[in-house]
Tab-separated table of C-alpha atoms in Angstrom:
chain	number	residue	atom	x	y	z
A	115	UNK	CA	7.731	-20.892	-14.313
A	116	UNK	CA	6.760	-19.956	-10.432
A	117	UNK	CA	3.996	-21.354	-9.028
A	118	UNK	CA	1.393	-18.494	-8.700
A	119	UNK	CA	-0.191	-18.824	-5.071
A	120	UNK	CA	-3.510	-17.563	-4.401
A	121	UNK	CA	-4.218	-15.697	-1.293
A	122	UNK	CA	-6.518	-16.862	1.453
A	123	UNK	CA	-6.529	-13.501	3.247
A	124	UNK	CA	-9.533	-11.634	2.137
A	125	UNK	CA	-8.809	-7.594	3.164
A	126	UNK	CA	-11.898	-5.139	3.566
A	127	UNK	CA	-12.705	-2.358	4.264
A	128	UNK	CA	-14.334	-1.492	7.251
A	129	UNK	CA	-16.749	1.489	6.786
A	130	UNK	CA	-17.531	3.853	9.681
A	131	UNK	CA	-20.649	5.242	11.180
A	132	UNK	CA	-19.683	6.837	14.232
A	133	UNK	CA	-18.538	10.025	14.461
A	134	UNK	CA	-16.350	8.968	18.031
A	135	UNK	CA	-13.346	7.234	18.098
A	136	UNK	CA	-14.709	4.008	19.084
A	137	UNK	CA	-15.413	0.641	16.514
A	138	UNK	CA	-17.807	-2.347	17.387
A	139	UNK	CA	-17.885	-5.217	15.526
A	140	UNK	CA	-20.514	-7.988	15.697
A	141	UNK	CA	-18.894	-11.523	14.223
A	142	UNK	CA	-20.170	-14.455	12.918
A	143	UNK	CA	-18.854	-17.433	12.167
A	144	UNK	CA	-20.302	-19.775	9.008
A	145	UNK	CA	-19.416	-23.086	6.989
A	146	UNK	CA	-17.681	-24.284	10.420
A	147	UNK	CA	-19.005	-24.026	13.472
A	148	UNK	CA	-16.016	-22.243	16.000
A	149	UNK	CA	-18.293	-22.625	19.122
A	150	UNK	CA	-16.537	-22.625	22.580
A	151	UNK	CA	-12.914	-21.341	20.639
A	152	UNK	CA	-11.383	-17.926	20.474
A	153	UNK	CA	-10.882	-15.322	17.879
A	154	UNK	CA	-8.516	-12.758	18.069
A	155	UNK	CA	-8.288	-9.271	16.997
A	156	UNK	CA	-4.813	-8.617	15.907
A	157	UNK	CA	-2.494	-5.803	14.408
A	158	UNK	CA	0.303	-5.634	12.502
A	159	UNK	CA	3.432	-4.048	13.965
A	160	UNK	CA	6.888	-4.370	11.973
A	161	UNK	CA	4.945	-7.042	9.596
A	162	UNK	CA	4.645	-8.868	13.075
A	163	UNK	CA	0.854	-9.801	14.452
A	164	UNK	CA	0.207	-8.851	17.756
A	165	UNK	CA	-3.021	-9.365	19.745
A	166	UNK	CA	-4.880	-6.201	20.406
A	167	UNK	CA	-8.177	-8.441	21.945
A	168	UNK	CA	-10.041	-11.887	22.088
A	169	UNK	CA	-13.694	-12.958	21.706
A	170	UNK	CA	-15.306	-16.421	22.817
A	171	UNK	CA	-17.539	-17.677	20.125
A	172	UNK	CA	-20.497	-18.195	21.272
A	173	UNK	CA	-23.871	-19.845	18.911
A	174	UNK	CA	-21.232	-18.936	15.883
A	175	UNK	CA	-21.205	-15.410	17.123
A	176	UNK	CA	-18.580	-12.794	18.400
A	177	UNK	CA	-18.449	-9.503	19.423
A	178	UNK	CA	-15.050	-6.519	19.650
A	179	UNK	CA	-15.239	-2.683	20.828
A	180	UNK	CA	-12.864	-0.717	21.915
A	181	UNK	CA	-11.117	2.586	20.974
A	182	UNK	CA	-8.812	3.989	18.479
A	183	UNK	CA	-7.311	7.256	17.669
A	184	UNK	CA	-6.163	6.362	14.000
A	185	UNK	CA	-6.755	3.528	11.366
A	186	UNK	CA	-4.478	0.572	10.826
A	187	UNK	CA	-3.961	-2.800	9.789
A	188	UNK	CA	-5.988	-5.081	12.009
A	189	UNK	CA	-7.090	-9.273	11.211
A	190	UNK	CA	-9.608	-11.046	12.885
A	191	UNK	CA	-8.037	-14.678	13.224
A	192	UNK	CA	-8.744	-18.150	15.210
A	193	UNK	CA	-7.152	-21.432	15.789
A	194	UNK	CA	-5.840	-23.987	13.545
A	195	UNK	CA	-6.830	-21.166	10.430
A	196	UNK	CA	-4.684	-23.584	8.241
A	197	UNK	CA	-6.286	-26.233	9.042
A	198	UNK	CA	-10.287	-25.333	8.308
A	199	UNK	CA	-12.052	-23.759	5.382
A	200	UNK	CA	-12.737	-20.475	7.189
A	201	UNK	CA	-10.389	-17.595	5.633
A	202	UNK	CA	-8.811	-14.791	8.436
A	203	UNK	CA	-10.171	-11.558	7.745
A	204	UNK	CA	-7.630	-8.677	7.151
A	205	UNK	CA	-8.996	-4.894	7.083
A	206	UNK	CA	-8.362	-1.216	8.050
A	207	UNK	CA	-10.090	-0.539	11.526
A	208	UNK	CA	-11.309	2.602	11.843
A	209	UNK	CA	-14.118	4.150	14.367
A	210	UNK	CA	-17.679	2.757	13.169
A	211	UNK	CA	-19.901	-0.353	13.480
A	212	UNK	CA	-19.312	-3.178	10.800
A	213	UNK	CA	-21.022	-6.430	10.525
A	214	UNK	CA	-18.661	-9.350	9.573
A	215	UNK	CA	-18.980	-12.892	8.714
A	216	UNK	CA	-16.215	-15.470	8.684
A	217	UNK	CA	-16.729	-17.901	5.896
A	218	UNK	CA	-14.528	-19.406	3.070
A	219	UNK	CA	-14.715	-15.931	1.812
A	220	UNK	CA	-15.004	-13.751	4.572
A	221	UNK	CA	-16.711	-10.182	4.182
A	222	UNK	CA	-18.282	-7.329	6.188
A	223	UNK	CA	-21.123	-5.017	5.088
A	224	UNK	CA	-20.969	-1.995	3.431
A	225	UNK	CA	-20.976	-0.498	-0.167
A	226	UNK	CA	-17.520	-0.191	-0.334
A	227	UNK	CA	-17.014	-3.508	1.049
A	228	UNK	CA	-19.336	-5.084	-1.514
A	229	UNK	CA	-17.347	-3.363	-4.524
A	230	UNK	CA	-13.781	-4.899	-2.861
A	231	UNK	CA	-15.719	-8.190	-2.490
A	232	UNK	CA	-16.473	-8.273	-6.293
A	233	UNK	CA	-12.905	-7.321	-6.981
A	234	UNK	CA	-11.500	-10.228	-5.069
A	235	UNK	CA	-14.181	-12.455	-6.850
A	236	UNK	CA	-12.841	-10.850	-10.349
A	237	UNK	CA	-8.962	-11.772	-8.689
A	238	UNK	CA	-9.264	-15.153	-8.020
A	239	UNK	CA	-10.661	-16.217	-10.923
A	240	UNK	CA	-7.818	-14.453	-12.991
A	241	UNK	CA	-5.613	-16.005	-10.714
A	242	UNK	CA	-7.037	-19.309	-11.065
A	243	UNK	CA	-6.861	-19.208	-14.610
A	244	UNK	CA	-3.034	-18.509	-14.195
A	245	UNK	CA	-2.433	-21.038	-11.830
A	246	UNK	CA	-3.928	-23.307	-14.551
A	247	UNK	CA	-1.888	-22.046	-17.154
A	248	UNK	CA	1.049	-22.869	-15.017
A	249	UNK	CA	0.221	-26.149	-14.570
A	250	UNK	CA	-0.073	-26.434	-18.500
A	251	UNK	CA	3.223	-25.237	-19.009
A	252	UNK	CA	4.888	-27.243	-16.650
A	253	UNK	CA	3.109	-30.766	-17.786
A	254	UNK	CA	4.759	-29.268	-20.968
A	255	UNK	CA	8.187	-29.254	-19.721
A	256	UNK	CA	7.789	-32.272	-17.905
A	257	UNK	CA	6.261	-34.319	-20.905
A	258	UNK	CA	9.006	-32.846	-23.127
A	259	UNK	CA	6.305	-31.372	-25.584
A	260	UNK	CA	7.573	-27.682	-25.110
A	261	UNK	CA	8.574	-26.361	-28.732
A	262	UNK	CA	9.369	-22.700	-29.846
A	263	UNK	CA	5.896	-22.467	-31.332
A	264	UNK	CA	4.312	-23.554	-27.952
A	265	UNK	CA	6.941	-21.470	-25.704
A	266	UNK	CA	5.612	-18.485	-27.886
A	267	UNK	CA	2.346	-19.207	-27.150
A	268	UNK	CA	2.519	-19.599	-23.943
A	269	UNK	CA	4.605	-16.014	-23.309
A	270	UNK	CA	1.790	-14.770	-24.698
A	271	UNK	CA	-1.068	-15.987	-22.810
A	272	UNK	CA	1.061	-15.620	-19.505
A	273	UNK	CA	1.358	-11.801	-20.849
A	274	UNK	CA	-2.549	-11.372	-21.269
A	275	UNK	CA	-3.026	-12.676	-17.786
A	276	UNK	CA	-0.645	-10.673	-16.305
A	277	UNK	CA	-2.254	-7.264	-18.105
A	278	UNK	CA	-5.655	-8.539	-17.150
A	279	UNK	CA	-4.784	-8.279	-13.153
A	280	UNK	CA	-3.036	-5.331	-13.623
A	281	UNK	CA	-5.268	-3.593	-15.238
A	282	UNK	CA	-8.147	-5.275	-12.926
A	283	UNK	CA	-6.034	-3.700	-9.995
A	284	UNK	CA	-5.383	-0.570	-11.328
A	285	UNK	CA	-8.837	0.511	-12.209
A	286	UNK	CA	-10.814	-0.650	-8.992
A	287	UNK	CA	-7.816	1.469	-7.036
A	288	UNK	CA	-7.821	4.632	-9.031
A	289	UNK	CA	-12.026	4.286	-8.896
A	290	UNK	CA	-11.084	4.087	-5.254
A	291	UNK	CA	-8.592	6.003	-4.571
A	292	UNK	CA	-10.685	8.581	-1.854
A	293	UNK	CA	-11.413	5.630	0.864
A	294	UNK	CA	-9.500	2.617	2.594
A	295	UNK	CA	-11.008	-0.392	0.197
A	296	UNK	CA	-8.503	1.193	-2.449
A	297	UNK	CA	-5.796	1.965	-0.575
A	298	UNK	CA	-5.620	-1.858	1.163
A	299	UNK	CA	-5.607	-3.220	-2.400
A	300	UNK	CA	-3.050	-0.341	-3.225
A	301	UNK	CA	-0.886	-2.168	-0.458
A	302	UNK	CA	-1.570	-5.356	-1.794
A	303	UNK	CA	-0.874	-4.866	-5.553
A	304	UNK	CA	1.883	-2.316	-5.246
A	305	UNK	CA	4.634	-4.636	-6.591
A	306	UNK	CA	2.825	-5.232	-9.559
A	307	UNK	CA	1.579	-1.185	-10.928
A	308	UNK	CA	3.875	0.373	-13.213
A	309	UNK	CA	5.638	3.954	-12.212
A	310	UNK	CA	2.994	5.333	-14.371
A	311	UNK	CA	0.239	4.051	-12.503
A	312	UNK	CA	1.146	4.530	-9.018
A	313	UNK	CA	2.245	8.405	-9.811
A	314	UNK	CA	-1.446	8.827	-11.234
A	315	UNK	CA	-3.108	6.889	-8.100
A	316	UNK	CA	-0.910	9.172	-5.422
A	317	UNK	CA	-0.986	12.586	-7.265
A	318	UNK	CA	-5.082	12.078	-7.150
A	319	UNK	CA	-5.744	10.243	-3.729
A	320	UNK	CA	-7.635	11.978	-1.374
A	321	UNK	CA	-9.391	11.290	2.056
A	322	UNK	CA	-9.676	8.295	3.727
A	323	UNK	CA	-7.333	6.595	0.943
A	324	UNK	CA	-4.319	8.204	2.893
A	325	UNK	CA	-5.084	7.202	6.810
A	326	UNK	CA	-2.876	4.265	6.613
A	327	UNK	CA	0.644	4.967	7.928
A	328	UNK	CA	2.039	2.549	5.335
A	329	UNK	CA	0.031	3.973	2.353
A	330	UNK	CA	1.994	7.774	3.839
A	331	UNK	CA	5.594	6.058	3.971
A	332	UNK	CA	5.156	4.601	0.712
A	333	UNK	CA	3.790	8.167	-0.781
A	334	UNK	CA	6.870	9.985	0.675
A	335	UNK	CA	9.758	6.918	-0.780
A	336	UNK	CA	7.502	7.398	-3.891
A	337	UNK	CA	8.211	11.444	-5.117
A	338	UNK	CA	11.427	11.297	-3.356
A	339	UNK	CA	12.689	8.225	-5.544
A	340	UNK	CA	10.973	10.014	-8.284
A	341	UNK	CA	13.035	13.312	-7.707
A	342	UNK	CA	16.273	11.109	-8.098
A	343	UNK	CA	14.888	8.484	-10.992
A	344	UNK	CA	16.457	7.773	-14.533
A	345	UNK	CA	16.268	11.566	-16.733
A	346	UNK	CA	15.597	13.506	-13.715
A	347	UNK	CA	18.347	16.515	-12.548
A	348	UNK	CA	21.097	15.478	-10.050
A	349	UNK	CA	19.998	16.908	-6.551
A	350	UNK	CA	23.194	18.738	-4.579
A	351	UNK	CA	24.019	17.469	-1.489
A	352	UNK	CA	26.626	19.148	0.702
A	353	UNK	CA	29.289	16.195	1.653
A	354	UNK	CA	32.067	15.960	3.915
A	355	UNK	CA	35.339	14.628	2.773
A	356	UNK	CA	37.619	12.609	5.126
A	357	UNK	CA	39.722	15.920	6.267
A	358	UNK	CA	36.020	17.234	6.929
A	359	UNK	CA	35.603	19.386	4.355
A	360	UNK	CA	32.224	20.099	2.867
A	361	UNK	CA	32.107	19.193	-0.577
A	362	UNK	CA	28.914	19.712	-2.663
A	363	UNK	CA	28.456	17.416	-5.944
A	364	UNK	CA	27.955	20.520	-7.966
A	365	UNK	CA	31.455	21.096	-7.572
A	366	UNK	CA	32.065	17.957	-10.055
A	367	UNK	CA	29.018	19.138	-12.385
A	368	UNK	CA	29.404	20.763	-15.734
A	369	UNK	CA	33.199	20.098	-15.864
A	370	UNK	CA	32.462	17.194	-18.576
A	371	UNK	CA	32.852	14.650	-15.448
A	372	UNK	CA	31.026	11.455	-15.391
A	373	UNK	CA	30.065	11.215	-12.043
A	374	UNK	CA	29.162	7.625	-10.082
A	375	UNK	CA	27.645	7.633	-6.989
A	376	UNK	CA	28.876	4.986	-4.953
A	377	UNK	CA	26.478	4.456	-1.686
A	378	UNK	CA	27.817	1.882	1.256
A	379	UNK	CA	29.163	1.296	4.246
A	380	UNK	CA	32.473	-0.568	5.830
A	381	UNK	CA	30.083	-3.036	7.768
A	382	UNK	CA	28.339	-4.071	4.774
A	383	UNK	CA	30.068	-7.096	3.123
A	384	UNK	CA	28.239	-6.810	-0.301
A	385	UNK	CA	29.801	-3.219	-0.506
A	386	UNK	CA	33.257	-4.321	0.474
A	387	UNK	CA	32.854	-7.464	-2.171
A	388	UNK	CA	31.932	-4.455	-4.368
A	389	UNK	CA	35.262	-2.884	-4.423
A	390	UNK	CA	37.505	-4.403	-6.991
A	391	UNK	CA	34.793	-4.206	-9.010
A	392	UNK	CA	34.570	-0.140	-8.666
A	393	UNK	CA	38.461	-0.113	-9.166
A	394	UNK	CA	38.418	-2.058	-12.159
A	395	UNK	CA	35.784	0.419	-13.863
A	396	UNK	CA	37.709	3.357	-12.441
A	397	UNK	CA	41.005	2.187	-13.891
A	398	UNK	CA	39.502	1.451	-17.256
A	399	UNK	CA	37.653	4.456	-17.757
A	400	UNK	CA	38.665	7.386	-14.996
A	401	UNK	CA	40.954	7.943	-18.368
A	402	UNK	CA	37.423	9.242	-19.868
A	403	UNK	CA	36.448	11.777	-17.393
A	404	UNK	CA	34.705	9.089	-14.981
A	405	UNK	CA	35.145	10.050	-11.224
A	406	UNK	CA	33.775	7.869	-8.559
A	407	UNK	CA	32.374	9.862	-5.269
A	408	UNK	CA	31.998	7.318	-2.595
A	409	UNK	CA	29.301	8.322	0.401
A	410	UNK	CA	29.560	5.986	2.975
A	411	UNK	CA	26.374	5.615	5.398
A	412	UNK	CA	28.962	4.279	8.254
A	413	UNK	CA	28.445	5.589	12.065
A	414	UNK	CA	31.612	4.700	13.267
A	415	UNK	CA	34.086	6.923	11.671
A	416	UNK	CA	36.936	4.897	13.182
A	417	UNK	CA	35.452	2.111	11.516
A	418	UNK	CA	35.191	4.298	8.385
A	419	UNK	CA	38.526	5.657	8.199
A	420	UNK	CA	40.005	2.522	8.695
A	421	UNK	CA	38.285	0.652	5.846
A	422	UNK	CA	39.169	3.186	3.423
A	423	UNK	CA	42.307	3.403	4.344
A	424	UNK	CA	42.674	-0.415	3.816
A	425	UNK	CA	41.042	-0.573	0.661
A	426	UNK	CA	43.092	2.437	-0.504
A	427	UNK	CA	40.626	3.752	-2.905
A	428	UNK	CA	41.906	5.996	-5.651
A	429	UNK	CA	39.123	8.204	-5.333
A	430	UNK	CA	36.849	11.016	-3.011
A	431	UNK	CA	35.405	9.724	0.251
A	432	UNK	CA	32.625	11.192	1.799
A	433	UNK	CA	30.719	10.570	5.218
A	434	UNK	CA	28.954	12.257	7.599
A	435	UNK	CA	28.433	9.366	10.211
A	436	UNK	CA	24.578	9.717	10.227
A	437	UNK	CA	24.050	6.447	8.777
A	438	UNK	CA	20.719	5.699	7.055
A	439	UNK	CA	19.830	9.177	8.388
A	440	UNK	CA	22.748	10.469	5.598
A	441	UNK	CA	21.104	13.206	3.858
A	442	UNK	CA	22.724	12.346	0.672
A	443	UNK	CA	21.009	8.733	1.289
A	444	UNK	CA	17.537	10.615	2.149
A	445	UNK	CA	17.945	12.387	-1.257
A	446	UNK	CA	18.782	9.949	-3.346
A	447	UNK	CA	16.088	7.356	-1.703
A	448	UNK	CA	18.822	5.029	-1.243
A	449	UNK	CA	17.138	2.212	0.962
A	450	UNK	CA	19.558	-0.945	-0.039
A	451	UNK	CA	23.193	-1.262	-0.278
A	452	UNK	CA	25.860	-1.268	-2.098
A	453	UNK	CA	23.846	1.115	-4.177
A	454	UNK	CA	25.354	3.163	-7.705
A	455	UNK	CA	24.263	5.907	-9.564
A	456	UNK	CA	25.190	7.248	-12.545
A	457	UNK	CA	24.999	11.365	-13.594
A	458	UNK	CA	26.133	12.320	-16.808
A	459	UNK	CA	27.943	15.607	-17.846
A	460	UNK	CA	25.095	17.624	-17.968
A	461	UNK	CA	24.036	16.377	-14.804
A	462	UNK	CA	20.930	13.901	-15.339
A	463	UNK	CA	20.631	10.950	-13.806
A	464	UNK	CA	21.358	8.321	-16.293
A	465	UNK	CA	21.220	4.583	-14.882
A	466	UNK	CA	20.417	4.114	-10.974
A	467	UNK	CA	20.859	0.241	-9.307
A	468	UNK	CA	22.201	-2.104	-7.624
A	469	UNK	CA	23.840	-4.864	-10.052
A	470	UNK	CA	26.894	-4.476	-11.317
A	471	UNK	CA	26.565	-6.003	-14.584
A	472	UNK	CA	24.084	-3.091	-15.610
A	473	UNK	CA	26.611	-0.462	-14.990
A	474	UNK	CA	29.034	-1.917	-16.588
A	475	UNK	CA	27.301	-2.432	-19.625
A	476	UNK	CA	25.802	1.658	-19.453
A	477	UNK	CA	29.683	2.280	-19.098
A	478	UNK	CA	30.444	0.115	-21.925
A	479	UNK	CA	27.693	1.989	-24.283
A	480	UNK	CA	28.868	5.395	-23.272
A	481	UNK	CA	32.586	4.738	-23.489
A	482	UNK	CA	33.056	1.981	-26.071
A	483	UNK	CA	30.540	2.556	-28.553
């Protein structure tokens, strides 16, 4: 069972109260005194901090101002932060002034501010009970008491827990869904919201809930991956064949073809592993009206033509040396690689992925069985 790890980031929300483009803040420091040290005001480019200003601490207080034309991702930090009890503070900067104080639980004033502050309270302590939990579980491995009975048990309570944050996560987002407190825990908890969930938190978000660039990238790979998800119509793309020819996939549709979707590219050793694999399932069941279509996201077509070529593969290639930038890969939301999907006759989209063992058992089900 993995080790759940609780987070010592605390993330606000920074309301504003200027109607200018310019934020003050006004620090201070408790618990520890930071006297004579630096903080630093900080921003995160490419998941990389960079320093956008520092601030000499002085009598526990600290002071930043400056201007900025949009909000973003911003953390107030200091030295040796792993070493002391104080947590970094991590919020969305916007123009305003905001009163914040460093502390074991860090926090800045506000109404919104104090709801996010009793959300984190109502966090850790689900996350605390979890963490205990674990540690059950594994003294139960490691002790040798672990039995069926106990093992269902435990799935159980590890189940509740799970709903509990969730849900916890869920509620205080869609509640907040209009303003930046909801959208930094939308961030946070993203991984853990069902399809369901996110689809009702984006189709109703409003305001300051969509300033964040992030919050707008993830909104846009949201419908489009939607558009292209499991029961959903096939979307036609135009593709160009190897004697560039432009070939739309409606030209396989409603012929009773089977019709895989095979995303990669030559430099891309994962796809090129992938290979045998795809020519096993083609000789097996190309037999039963399944036809491959391989779209290759190369941008060398020397590089292209020469891998196909050398892998002599029985079956269409397509590429229109655009790369990521493909607008078959735009479509189809195809952000990893080697990448398959699967339209039926009819043409839905039936199974989309990346592991091979799941198409080959959806090939298995609608071949064998």
């Amino acid at each position: 069972m993995i080790k759940f790890i609780i987070r010592s980031i605390f993330i606000i929300m920074l309301f504003s109260e200027c109607s200018d483009n310019n934020f003050y803040i006004d620090g201070k420091i408790k618990t520890e005194s930071l006297d004579g040290e630096y903080v630093y005001l900080k921003t995160i480019i490419n998941n990389t901090l960079l320093n956008i200003d520092s601030s000499l601490v002085e009598n526990d207080k600290f002071k930043f101002s400056g201007h900025i034309d949009s909000c973003t991702i911003v953390e107030i930090t200091f030295p040796f932060a792993e070493k002391i009890k104080l947590t970094p503070l991590v919020f969305v900067l916007e123009a305003g002034k905001y009163q914040c104080v460093i502390d074991t639980l860090s926090y800045a004033s506000g109404e919104n501010n104090e709801n996010l502050y009793d959300y984190y309270l109502s966090e850790y302590s689900l996350y605390n009970k979890l963490n205990e939990l674990t540690d059950e579980y594994n003294y139960a491995i490691l002790t040798k008491s672990l039995n069926d009975s106990l093992t269902i048990d435990y799935k159980a309570r590890f189940g509740f827990l799970n709903k509990e944050i969730n849900e916890l996560a869920y509620n205080f987002i869609y509640l907040n869904n209009d303003n930046s407190a909801g959208a930094l825990v939308f961030l946070q908890t993203y991984s853990i919201l069902t399809k369901q969930q996110i689809l009702n938190i984006l189709k109703t978000s409003s305001g300051n809930f969509n300033c964040l660039y992030e919050i707008r990238i993830i909104t846009k790979q949201f419908f489009t991956e939607n558009k292209s998800s499991i029961g959903m119509p096939y979307i036609n793309v135009n593709l160009i064949d190897s004697a560039n020819v432009t070939v739309p996939i409606s030209y396989y549709i409603n012929n009773n073809f089977w019709i895989l979707l095979n995303f990669w590219r030559s430099d891309c050793q994962p796809c090129l592993d992938e290979i045998q694999f795809l020519k096993a399932i083609y000789e097996k069941y190309a037999v039963e009206n399944l036809i491959i279509l391989s779209i290759s996201l190369d941008v060398s077509k020397e590089l292209w033509t020469k891998n196909i070529k050398q892998d002599q593969m029985p079956w269409p290639q397509f590429c229109d040396f655009k790369g990521w930038d493909s607008e078959a890969a735009k479509q189809y939301a195809i952000n990893l690689l080697p990448f398959n999907i699967l339209i039926d006759p009819d043409g839905n989209i039936v199974l989309r992925g990346d592991r091979q063992n799941m198409l080959s058992q959806k090939l298995k089900e609608i071949f064998e069985e």
